[in-house]
Every structure is written in C-alpha cells, then in structure tokens.
Amino acid sequence: MRTIGWRVLGVLCGVAATPAPEAGSTPAEAMAQFALPEHFELQLLACEPDIVSPLTMAFDEQGRLFVTEAFNHLFNPKTIPVMSGICPVVLLEPGATGYVRQGMVLRDQGLLMGMTVRGGKIYVAASNKVLVAELRPDGTAGPPRTLITDEWGDAGTAGFLRLKFGPDGWLYLVSGAHPAEPAGTDGRRVEVSRATGAIFRFRPDGSGLQLVCQGLVDPLECDIDPFGHVWTASDEGPGRNRLIMAIPGVDYQSGLSMGPGNWLAQEFAWAPPANMVGHGARPQVAGYFSNALPESYRGSLMLLTWSGSSEEKATARIDVYHPDRQGVVKGPEPFLECNDPLFQPAHLYIDPDGNPCVVDLAGQLEEETRGRIYRVAYVGPGAEVDAKPQAARATPRSPEDAFRDLRSRNQNTRQRAAQVLVAGADGSTVSALGQLLREKLDPFVQAQVLWTLDGIGTPAAVDAITDGLHAGEGAIRAMAVRILRELAPPDLATRLATVRDDTDAETRIEYALGQADSAKAVEQLQAALFSPTVQAHQHRRLRYQAAVELSRRLTADEFLGLFTSREEPKALIGAIALDVGMLEKANPQAAAAVNQLLLDPPPERID
C-alpha cells in the first residue's frame, strides 16, 4: 500500500504544532523578533494579502518575483493533508512599499513544492512530476509539459520537492523519502534502492537523468557550488543534521537497519562522510557565491533550521559554515535568529543581487491568512548599493558585455553572461574563453569559464577545457578532468595524461576515474590513495569516494588484499569497499570476498 508518510509537509509547514500565540500577527510585529549581525537589516519584500501560505520563490531575468503558494491545500487534522484546490504560482512586481501581486501564473497542477525560472520558462516540481511552461509577456504560463515523471506513483508531499539550476546548466531535483522511479523525456529511468530521500539531475529538456545521491532524510533543499559539488542536508532528528558535500552516486545510508545508533554521526570511519551540524530540524542549505555581503561570507554555506515555538530558544535560525575543498566545514557562525512563534520558514533563497531571502508561511498551514518574504541586506561599510536591483538589469546584449560580466563577483551576473556566450558562440568566443582560463582569475570566475566551454561543447571548446588541466588551482584542474570525463572525447586518455602525476589529491582521484579500463582505474585509485606525494586517504571524502569506486571494480582477491592489510589506511579502504559492495550488490566479487572471510577469518581485524 503506497501510503508514504506526509512528514515533509507536516514538518515544513508545522501543521502538527500547538497553535502559537499571535506574536507576529502583523509583519511589523514579526520583524521585531529577528536578530541580525551589526550592519545588516531585515527588509520585507512581500506579505499578506499579496501572498498567502508561500512555499518557494524565484526571480526571473526581468526582476519579477514568482511565488508558489499552498493556498487551498485543505488540511484534515485527524488524518493527513488532502491535496485540493488551486495551489498556484503567483506573480509579483515591485510596488511603492514592496512586491505586489499581479496575478496567477499557473494553477491546478497539484502542490508545487519547488519552482525555478530561467530563459522565459518556469519549471515546477509537482509531487510526482516536473513540469515546464513558457512564460508569456504578461507573466502567465502557457500549457505545461512534463519533463520528469515518477513511475513509482504519486508520493504526495514526500515526492518531488525542490528544483535548482546548477552552474553547469543542468536542473537538480530534490526528492522526498519514497522509492522514487523518475523517468525523463529520452526514456532514461533511475531507481533508488528503497524509500529514501534522493537528489537527481537532468538537462532542461528532461533528458540525461542521473542519480546524484540517495540515503537522505527529508532533504528539503540542495545547492551546487561553482565547481559543481552538490551540497544538501539530511534531517536525522532534532539537532542531528548531516550537512553533506555529495559524492556522485553514493548512498548516505539513512533508513537502513544497520550499525549502532550513532553509525551515521561520524563516530565511525567507515560511515559516509558528513558534517553533524544544526540546532533544529528541517535543515535547508544555500551556498553564498556572490558579493552583496562582506567578503568573509563568500564561498560559505548558510544553513536554515527550525526549532518550533519555545521560550528558551529561537524559533528558527540561519548559521554560516565555511567549507574546505573536501567538504569539511568550520562553524557555526550565527547569522539570523527569530523568536516569533508564528515564523514558519519554508525556503532559503539567495536573490540575484546576492541577498539571502526567507519565505515564511507565518503560521499554521490550515490558517491560510498570512505569508511573508524577508530579505537580509548588508548596509555597512563597503556595501555595494545600486538603485536598480540586479534581477532587473538587462542581460548582456553583446559578447563584449558578456565577457565583462563573466568576470563579475556576482554569481547571477556570471551565469547570465555564460548563457549569452553559449547561445552565440563561435570560434572567437572559444579562443577568448581559453585566454581567460589562462589568466590568474578568481577561482569562481575560472570555474564559470569552464562551464561556459562545456556548454559550447565544440572540439575547440574541448581543447580549451583541456588547457584547464594546467591551471594553478587544484580545484580547477579537478573540475576540468570531471568535465572532460563527461564529454568523453575519443582521445580522453591522451588528454588526461597531463595530470597523471599531479600531486593534488582530488585531481588524481578524478584522473583515476577517467581510465576506461577497470584494472587501470583500480591501479590509479590506489596510487592516488597511497602515493606519498598525494595520500588522498587522509581526506575523508576522497577516501570514501575512492573506496566506493573500488567496490565496483575489485576482484575478490583484491578486496581481501586490502581488508586484511596490516597497513591501517589500506585496511580501512578495504572495509569501506566491502561495506558498499554488499550494500549496492553491483559487484558480486564483494560477496565472494565476504564468504571467503567467513570461511577463513584473518587473524587480525580493524575496528
């Protein structure tokens, strides 16, 4: 019986909470309950009656604000939420005191938990499908068509949750805990291993569907850093959130009946790598890669958590974490706290200017009377003030403007410039991009240059990406290898030979994964892990990634050789590889190795 729990919407919208006092019954009263660092101010972008029960937000290139609403989503407190009514996307435009409702964009497509807008199109996640529709000049949507269908069925509020464009131009889809079986427009179909939260990605036309990761609990949001790494948070219980820099294709093992209760809490070296963070539940993560905030925030992660109504602690908060290249974070640094018992944060969003925004249901979902969107702006020394919001500035009209904007410290500006350059690319465009890649630029800018070349995809662009293997930054070299692996030119092995002896650990792991021959991949993975000049085994995320890849390629004897090694790093890699091999069941050699261990246990075992 397909009765997936309605926990996501219940948690997200607070429908099971005790009715709270009317502390924030007006926007002014609510705003008085927020605390921010010095030189920051809270701004009200929109509120009731212009929005009611808002869930998500997005700006388009013209500066128009689109908001999904749960309005008319009826609630039966004795059972579960019952999807009914219009559940619209609404359009708002700037007015004298904030954004004002202009009309309805889309309706009657089910509960729209996720939405994004780009290139004159609106993309929405609606339970068991992802839809796209053309936007007319007045902001209304044309007939929607389906990009992704969940062939498992309708999982309700545990179905498809959020949509986000990555810097690679792909769409990333967050799915709630159910046995998802999404299928794209090209017939490609992906399955998860059980009722679990997962992240997928696909091209904007619905093709190329891929699994990013699975084994998550209520992953309400994800974000993608400039280098293409996917970040998300898994809600393992109050105060037990896992902040994860996802390893492609990995199962993060939530929901499995295995190991001790603290198995996933990073107390065991075999467990999938994550950061245990957060003070509350329903975590949402947003990366900060722009310039509206002080420089110290650039490259950080913002984590929104909610703790419910309490006299002792904040209802909700945003904390800032600073990640390193291997996904280990430092923090938290307090950024925002709110003690309004009506505050029900539903979405953390970085606007085109680079300002954090929070969508607030402002009470119980069944009330359907309130809704707010807040923006946090920096107004201190060095603040970059522009009377015209970034969202309303014109997309660059010429290649010269686009190349100028590609160097911007604003993420939205860089991505718009990349879209223009890809659309009008010719030989001179590729040549100029290659020259940019050879300059000593901000790594975020270099990364966007690589994504632009990837989008162009011509043989000359592939040559320019190959030049990125000589970049001074290891993160750029590793990224260039990943892109080349995905483009898969026929002479890939020759191109990658440049980094065969690279001393950057991530680059060497990526190089190993670029080997078409399984035996060579195993050889190079072990070289990256244990070479004295690289020692990738010292980095928990790279160690786990390499062990996962080894688990899919090793013979039984190779499994045993690692697991029974007297060298602890090798034994640990062997243990992880066996664990993953038995979980995935993709390589029967793992089971053969375990059977051999049961018949003839080694005299010594690692803990």
XYZ file of C-alpha atoms in Angstrom:
607
model
C 0.000 0.000 0.000
C 1.600 3.246 -1.119
C 0.895 5.416 1.891
C 4.121 7.390 2.159
C 4.139 9.470 5.361
C 3.158 13.102 4.956
C 6.023 14.124 7.177
C 7.694 16.529 4.781
C 4.796 18.966 4.550
C 3.912 18.447 8.191
C 7.442 19.281 9.236
C 7.881 22.021 6.659
C 4.637 23.771 7.465
C 4.277 22.987 11.160
C 0.802 21.539 10.718
C 1.073 19.339 13.799
C 2.340 22.048 16.133
C 0.369 23.508 19.014
C -1.285 26.785 17.966
C 1.152 29.579 18.725
C 0.473 32.985 20.271
C -0.059 35.821 17.836
C 3.362 37.423 18.457
C 3.966 38.019 14.773
C 0.388 38.538 13.663
C 1.490 41.607 11.690
C 4.680 41.926 9.637
C 5.951 44.745 11.853
C 5.484 42.637 14.990
C 7.206 39.703 13.335
C 10.205 41.751 12.172
C 10.791 42.935 15.730
C 11.540 39.310 16.690
C 14.582 38.965 14.382
C 18.218 39.379 15.414
C 21.000 40.005 12.871
C 24.711 40.859 12.984
C 25.775 44.501 13.061
C 25.371 46.387 9.759
C 22.664 44.029 8.473
C 18.996 44.901 8.133
C 15.823 42.913 7.572
C 13.623 44.048 4.704
C 10.063 42.972 3.938
C 9.743 42.065 0.252
C 6.130 40.879 0.285
C 3.387 39.934 2.734
C -0.315 39.186 3.044
C -2.661 39.801 1.289
C -0.331 39.710 -1.740
C 0.954 36.251 -0.766
C -0.715 33.581 1.354
C 0.934 30.358 2.585
C 4.027 30.786 0.363
C 6.351 27.812 -0.147
C 9.077 28.862 -2.604
C 10.253 31.909 -4.546
C 12.295 32.766 -7.645
C 13.159 35.865 -9.654
C 13.271 35.932 -13.441
C 15.654 37.941 -15.638
C 13.235 40.884 -15.670
C 13.184 41.216 -11.894
C 9.697 39.755 -11.497
C 9.059 37.660 -8.404
C 7.336 34.279 -8.708
C 5.971 32.548 -5.593
C 4.378 29.124 -5.140
C 1.518 29.020 -2.640
C -0.092 26.198 -0.682
C -3.328 28.200 -0.645
C -6.449 25.983 -0.715
C -4.380 22.962 0.271
C -7.001 21.656 2.673
C -5.921 20.073 5.946
C -7.667 17.318 7.868
C -6.049 17.277 11.345
C -7.313 13.741 12.023
C -5.566 12.169 9.059
C -3.263 13.790 6.531
C -3.166 16.855 4.307
C -5.526 16.364 1.380
C -4.406 17.957 -1.866
C -7.248 20.037 -3.196
C -7.805 23.426 -4.738
C -5.624 25.581 -6.909
C -2.146 25.688 -5.248
C -0.974 28.434 -7.600
C 2.199 30.116 -8.725
C 1.637 33.857 -8.427
C 3.470 36.799 -9.985
C 4.565 39.865 -8.034
C 6.210 43.050 -9.301
C 7.835 45.944 -7.430
C 5.440 48.458 -5.908
C 5.793 51.506 -3.690
C 6.394 49.531 -0.490
C 7.304 46.055 -1.701
C 6.333 43.439 -4.233
C 2.655 43.497 -5.202
C 0.592 40.613 -6.531
C -0.118 40.947 -10.248
C -1.917 37.715 -10.982
C -1.794 33.969 -11.256
C 0.868 32.276 -13.375
C -0.064 28.607 -13.055
C -2.681 26.656 -11.110
C -4.291 23.259 -10.562
C -1.094 21.239 -11.037
C -1.034 19.813 -7.509
C 1.076 21.037 -4.633
C 4.051 22.853 -6.177
C 6.840 22.304 -3.658
C 9.618 23.502 -5.962
C 9.976 26.095 -8.691
C 12.615 27.950 -10.679
C 12.515 30.366 -13.594
C 15.036 30.819 -16.410
C 15.104 31.871 -20.046
C 11.413 32.710 -20.283
C 10.330 29.367 -18.834
C 9.010 28.266 -15.468
C 9.922 24.831 -14.084
C 7.904 23.335 -11.222
C 8.123 20.202 -9.085
C 4.621 18.864 -8.522
C 4.658 15.735 -6.357
C 5.305 13.050 -8.982
C 6.261 15.161 -11.975
C 8.433 18.030 -13.123
C 6.700 20.429 -15.489
C 7.907 23.251 -17.720
C 5.856 26.010 -19.318
C 6.655 29.002 -21.499
C 6.070 32.374 -19.855
C 4.046 34.868 -21.847
C 4.988 38.582 -21.805
C 2.388 39.237 -19.092
C 3.953 36.585 -16.838
C 1.246 33.959 -17.226
C 2.275 30.457 -18.228
C 1.358 28.572 -21.362
C 0.319 24.911 -21.332
C 2.747 22.901 -19.177
C 4.504 19.823 -20.485
C 6.102 17.042 -18.482
C 9.879 16.659 -18.240
C 10.185 14.044 -15.485
C 7.591 11.509 -14.292
C 7.867 9.410 -11.153
C 6.810 5.986 -12.389
C 6.537 4.722 -8.810
C 3.426 6.842 -8.418
C 2.236 9.868 -6.503
C 4.095 10.138 -3.190
C 2.295 13.328 -2.216
C 4.409 15.610 -0.070
C 7.197 13.026 0.059
C 7.531 13.266 -3.714
C 9.492 15.777 -5.773
C 10.348 18.757 -3.581
C 12.749 21.341 -4.964
C 14.327 22.384 -8.268
C 17.505 24.359 -8.808
C 19.716 25.199 -11.769
C 23.366 24.390 -11.291
C 26.277 26.354 -12.781
C 26.552 23.537 -15.345
C 23.130 24.469 -16.767
C 21.508 21.237 -15.522
C 18.438 21.089 -13.287
C 18.802 19.462 -9.869
C 15.742 17.787 -8.350
C 15.333 17.021 -4.642
C 13.045 14.077 -3.861
C 11.493 13.131 -0.523
C 11.659 9.732 1.140
C 9.911 7.262 -1.152
C 11.017 4.559 -3.647
C 11.341 7.047 -6.499
C 11.486 5.816 -10.098
C 11.867 9.009 -12.146
C 11.936 8.819 -15.937
C 12.934 11.556 -18.374
C 11.885 12.614 -21.841
C 14.506 10.395 -23.501
C 13.240 7.290 -21.691
C 16.130 7.211 -19.255
C 14.921 5.867 -15.914
C 16.570 5.840 -12.481
C 15.573 3.961 -9.327
C 16.577 4.478 -5.723
C 17.204 1.427 -3.576
C 14.378 1.951 -1.054
C 12.082 4.604 0.442
C 14.732 7.273 0.777
C 15.420 10.914 0.037
C 17.496 11.496 -3.084
C 18.819 14.101 -5.497
C 18.710 13.775 -9.280
C 19.881 15.963 -12.131
C 18.786 16.295 -15.755
C 19.065 18.633 -18.718
C 16.442 21.389 -19.074
C 14.711 19.371 -21.809
C 14.227 16.413 -19.445
C 16.973 14.233 -20.937
C 20.107 12.744 -19.392
C 18.547 11.919 -15.999
C 21.130 10.878 -13.378
C 21.159 9.965 -9.695
C 23.345 12.359 -7.686
C 22.962 10.664 -4.306
C 20.432 8.854 -2.092
C 20.049 7.687 1.500
C 18.868 11.049 2.884
C 16.107 12.034 5.328
C 13.810 14.886 4.265
C 16.333 16.688 2.041
C 14.336 19.889 1.609
C 16.922 21.717 -0.479
C 20.241 21.420 -2.271
C 22.736 23.841 -3.729
C 25.596 23.489 -6.185
C 28.886 25.290 -5.686
C 30.787 26.913 -8.587
C 32.891 23.762 -9.051
C 29.833 21.519 -9.460
C 29.786 19.945 -5.999
C 26.265 19.344 -4.666
C 25.530 20.275 -1.055
C 22.486 19.140 0.893
C 21.342 18.468 4.441
C 19.747 15.307 5.826
C 17.437 15.683 8.837
C 18.440 12.841 11.167
C 16.433 14.262 14.092
C 16.437 17.470 16.150
C 19.968 18.809 16.373
C 21.296 15.863 14.319
C 21.530 17.231 10.806
C 24.066 15.916 8.327
C 25.487 18.623 6.080
C 26.798 16.761 3.049
C 29.010 17.543 0.070
C 27.577 14.774 -2.068
C 29.766 12.123 -3.643
C 28.232 11.221 -7.032
C 26.145 8.051 -6.878
C 26.673 7.412 -3.166
C 24.068 6.035 -0.758
C 24.291 8.002 2.507
C 22.562 5.099 4.261
C 19.764 6.788 6.220
C 16.861 4.415 6.725
C 18.953 1.253 6.814
C 18.657 -1.147 9.750
C 22.381 -1.468 10.253
C 25.091 -0.403 12.664
C 24.767 1.288 16.041
C 22.542 4.307 16.536
C 25.455 6.677 16.064
C 26.660 4.916 12.902
C 25.941 7.936 10.696
C 27.029 10.542 13.266
C 30.634 10.442 12.034
C 31.855 8.401 15.001
C 32.873 5.521 12.724
C 35.468 5.859 9.974
C 33.504 3.519 7.686
C 30.391 5.702 7.600
C 29.587 8.000 4.666
C 31.298 11.371 5.277
C 29.209 14.287 6.513
C 29.236 17.158 8.984
C 26.986 16.910 12.042
C 25.536 20.399 12.370
C 22.468 22.403 13.257
C 20.361 23.332 16.224
C 16.944 22.345 14.902
C 15.023 20.380 12.322
C 14.121 20.661 8.607
C 17.530 21.964 7.521
C 17.926 23.866 4.257
C 21.276 24.829 2.766
C 22.221 27.660 0.415
C 25.714 28.416 -0.822
C 26.908 32.001 -0.953
C 28.963 32.783 -4.076
C 28.135 36.453 -4.699
C 29.270 39.838 -3.406
C 26.377 41.662 -1.727
C 27.627 40.517 1.682
C 31.121 41.129 3.110
C 33.984 39.125 1.623
C 34.118 36.786 4.631
C 30.784 35.261 3.559
C 31.868 34.476 0.006
C 32.184 30.724 -0.503
C 30.304 29.943 2.717
C 27.210 27.839 3.321
C 24.087 29.104 5.047
C 22.052 26.544 6.963
C 18.471 27.344 7.946
C 16.999 25.258 10.771
C 13.740 25.468 12.709
C 13.146 24.502 16.344
C 9.462 25.198 16.866
C 7.937 27.587 19.358
C 9.907 27.863 22.580
C 10.509 30.446 25.269
C 14.103 29.262 25.740
C 15.458 29.364 22.191
C 14.951 30.851 18.776
C 12.139 29.505 16.641
C 14.468 29.474 13.642
C 17.989 30.472 12.764
C 20.480 30.724 9.949
C 24.051 29.744 10.728
C 27.061 30.198 8.463
C 29.605 27.443 7.830
C 32.886 27.635 5.940
C 33.728 24.513 3.891
C 37.100 23.353 2.668
C 37.634 21.654 -0.688
C 36.904 18.214 0.746
C 33.556 19.090 2.306
C 34.651 19.627 5.917
C 33.060 22.725 7.435
C 34.036 25.131 10.194
C 31.354 26.878 12.206
C 28.710 27.707 13.060
C 28.675 31.491 12.968
C 25.279 32.938 13.946
C 23.688 34.984 11.175
C 19.954 35.252 11.820
C 17.725 34.301 14.743
C 13.970 34.654 15.082
C 11.828 34.190 18.185
C 8.464 34.798 16.531
C 6.346 31.705 17.356
C 4.453 32.181 14.084
C 7.633 32.103 11.999
C 7.499 29.033 9.719
C 10.427 29.259 7.276
C 9.714 27.323 4.095
C 12.531 28.338 1.723
C 16.015 29.866 1.937
C 16.895 31.627 -1.326
C 19.779 33.828 -2.490
C 18.341 36.569 -4.698
C 20.043 37.786 -7.906
C 21.732 40.627 -6.018
C 23.243 38.117 -3.599
C 20.956 38.851 -0.644
C 19.621 35.941 1.453
C 15.820 35.725 1.434
C 13.498 33.636 3.607
C 9.980 32.572 2.624
C 7.744 32.476 5.714
C 4.394 30.680 5.930
C 3.747 32.849 9.016
C 1.584 30.449 10.984
C -0.186 27.148 10.601
C -0.789 25.997 7.048
C -4.502 25.490 7.560
C -4.964 29.135 8.570
C -4.244 30.383 5.026
C -4.249 34.008 6.142
C -0.614 35.108 6.176
C 2.650 34.895 4.291
C 5.866 36.889 4.188
C 9.129 37.074 2.303
C 12.067 38.682 4.075
C 15.379 39.807 2.625
C 18.579 40.292 4.623
C 20.732 43.127 3.270
C 24.179 44.348 4.265
C 24.207 48.141 4.771
C 27.573 48.615 6.471
C 30.949 49.898 5.269
C 31.765 48.822 1.727
C 28.193 47.836 0.884
C 27.602 47.666 -2.857
C 24.483 49.742 -3.371
C 22.719 50.004 -6.721
C 19.397 51.719 -7.142
C 18.378 49.178 -9.758
C 18.189 45.572 -8.492
C 20.412 43.024 -10.213
C 17.335 40.996 -11.159
C 16.061 43.886 -13.272
C 19.328 44.730 -15.049
C 19.498 43.824 -18.701
C 21.041 40.545 -19.782
C 24.291 41.411 -21.637
C 23.463 42.195 -25.270
C 26.912 41.833 -26.821
C 29.822 39.402 -26.453
C 31.905 42.268 -25.079
C 29.360 42.885 -22.323
C 29.158 39.159 -21.627
C 32.932 38.795 -21.278
C 32.940 41.747 -18.902
C 30.150 40.219 -16.837
C 31.809 36.807 -16.796
C 34.481 38.350 -14.541
C 31.860 39.595 -12.066
C 31.963 38.619 -8.419
C 28.182 38.205 -8.569
C 27.120 34.628 -9.323
C 23.937 35.614 -11.133
C 25.848 38.013 -13.404
C 28.395 35.330 -14.284
C 25.718 32.770 -15.107
C 23.748 35.187 -17.294
C 26.927 36.056 -19.177
C 27.650 32.364 -19.706
C 24.180 31.798 -21.186
C 24.728 34.628 -23.684
C 28.163 33.342 -24.700
C 26.941 29.765 -25.155
C 23.975 30.887 -27.263
C 26.126 32.976 -29.632
C 29.358 31.009 -29.538
C 31.779 30.973 -32.448
C 35.487 30.368 -32.864
C 36.470 33.750 -31.453
C 34.317 33.130 -28.376
C 36.117 29.882 -27.612
C 39.520 31.475 -28.206
C 38.743 34.338 -25.832
C 37.430 31.941 -23.185
C 40.610 29.897 -23.468
C 42.643 33.045 -22.908
C 40.561 33.870 -19.829
C 41.262 30.421 -18.446
C 44.999 31.083 -18.680
C 44.725 34.298 -16.666
C 45.111 34.381 -12.905
C 41.469 34.975 -12.051
C 39.148 34.386 -9.142
C 38.556 30.585 -8.984
C 34.776 31.138 -9.153
C 35.296 33.034 -12.429
C 37.608 30.334 -13.799
C 35.006 27.719 -12.901
C 32.306 29.624 -14.804
C 34.632 29.844 -17.825
C 34.922 26.047 -17.770
C 31.139 25.644 -17.544
C 30.735 28.040 -20.474
C 33.140 25.997 -22.592
C 31.303 22.846 -21.504
C 28.023 24.361 -22.694
C 29.550 25.215 -26.080
C 30.904 21.679 -26.397
C 32.674 22.035 -29.778
C 36.025 20.328 -30.451
C 37.747 23.691 -29.964
C 35.943 24.112 -26.632
C 37.106 20.642 -25.554
C 40.674 21.697 -26.388
C 40.269 24.816 -24.256
C 38.919 22.756 -21.348
C 41.962 20.509 -21.710
C 44.136 23.600 -21.224
C 42.428 23.914 -17.838
C 44.453 20.888 -16.730
C 47.402 23.307 -16.432
C 45.562 25.725 -14.115
C 47.302 26.769 -10.940
C 44.314 25.919 -8.716
C 43.858 22.226 -7.951
C 40.085 22.725 -7.774
C 40.091 23.962 -11.388
C 42.273 21.088 -12.605
C 39.994 18.544 -10.893
C 36.935 20.238 -12.366
C 38.465 20.185 -15.861
C 39.018 16.426 -15.521
C 35.385 15.897 -14.438
C 34.056 17.869 -17.407
C 36.313 16.032 -19.855
C 35.186 12.693 -18.424
C 31.563 13.661 -19.033
C 32.221 14.993 -22.548
C 34.187 11.777 -23.253
C 36.237 12.787 -26.320
C 37.716 9.746 -28.111
C 41.247 10.718 -27.054
C 40.331 11.236 -23.400
C 43.206 9.123 -22.079
C 45.756 11.181 -24.005
C 44.282 14.446 -22.761
C 44.250 13.329 -19.129
C 47.862 12.121 -19.207
C 48.842 15.681 -18.256
C 47.655 15.114 -14.679
C 48.811 11.514 -14.255
C 51.425 12.603 -11.697
C 49.528 15.592 -10.276
C 50.049 15.995 -6.529
C 46.555 17.402 -5.913
C 44.512 14.622 -4.281
C 41.143 15.471 -5.852
C 42.667 15.816 -9.315
C 44.332 12.423 -9.010
C 41.105 10.713 -7.950
C 39.318 12.289 -10.925
C 42.155 11.179 -13.211
C 41.803 7.605 -11.985
C 38.069 7.661 -12.711
C 38.861 8.744 -16.255
C 40.507 5.401 -17.032
C 38.311 3.321 -19.327
C 39.975 0.055 -18.331
C 38.773 -1.187 -14.934
C 42.164 -2.585 -13.926
C 43.869 0.711 -14.754
C 41.246 2.607 -12.771
C 41.917 0.370 -9.742
C 45.661 0.884 -10.131
C 45.345 4.663 -10.344
C 42.824 4.911 -7.497
C 45.224 3.081 -5.216
C 48.102 5.243 -6.443
C 46.117 8.373 -5.571
C 45.172 6.978 -2.174
C 48.566 5.749 -1.037
C 51.228 7.594 -3.049
C 53.498 9.517 -0.612
C 53.117 12.699 -2.681
C 49.297 12.552 -2.786
C 47.889 10.487 0.117
C 44.245 11.004 -0.764
C 43.373 8.517 2.003
C 43.935 11.325 4.514
C 40.861 13.172 3.216
C 37.695 11.504 4.461
C 35.523 12.402 1.469
C 38.114 11.391 -1.139
C 38.881 8.212 0.792
C 35.217 7.241 0.785
C 34.734 8.201 -2.873
C 37.726 6.116 -3.922
C 36.579 3.158 -1.816
C 33.105 3.318 -3.398
C 34.612 3.318 -6.881
C 36.944 0.463 -5.952
C 33.982 -1.546 -4.629
C 32.524 -1.568 -8.151
C 35.742 -2.798 -9.780
C 37.761 -5.002 -7.394
C 38.133 -8.756 -7.677
C 37.533 -10.902 -4.587
C 41.292 -11.281 -4.086
C 41.769 -7.510 -4.317
C 39.016 -6.934 -1.738
C 40.737 -9.401 0.590
C 44.169 -7.917 -0.032
C 43.014 -4.503 1.137
C 40.799 -5.645 4.007
C 43.423 -7.932 5.547
C 46.307 -5.498 5.078
C 48.386 -4.699 8.158
C 48.548 -1.096 6.945
C 45.599 0.626 8.600
C 44.789 3.037 5.715
C 44.546 0.130 3.270
C 42.510 -1.990 5.672
C 40.083 0.898 6.158
C 39.676 1.354 2.401
C 39.030 -2.384 2.117
C 36.415 -2.257 4.870
C 34.552 0.627 3.226
C 34.734 -1.053 -0.177
C 33.314 -4.306 1.203
C 30.574 -2.466 3.094
C 29.499 -0.530 -0.005
C 29.854 -3.575 -2.234
C 27.475 -5.571 -0.046
C 25.042 -2.638 0.101
C 24.970 -1.897 -3.637
C 25.209 -5.534 -4.807
C 26.630 -4.214 -8.081
C 29.810 -6.289 -7.914
C 29.363 -9.997 -6.994
C 33.061 -10.140 -6.122
C 32.278 -8.346 -2.851
C 30.011 -11.182 -1.693
C 32.638 -13.717 -2.756
C 35.216 -11.911 -0.624
C 32.894 -11.831 2.397
C 32.186 -15.555 2.033
C 35.916 -16.218 1.987
C 36.378 -14.115 5.130
C 33.648 -16.096 6.892
C 35.298 -19.374 5.932
C 38.803 -18.232 6.788
C 38.778 -15.173 9.081
C 42.017 -13.181 9.186
C 43.911 -13.288 12.497
C 43.611 -9.516 12.918
C 40.704 -7.220 12.040
C 40.474 -3.468 12.180
C 37.818 -1.959 14.443
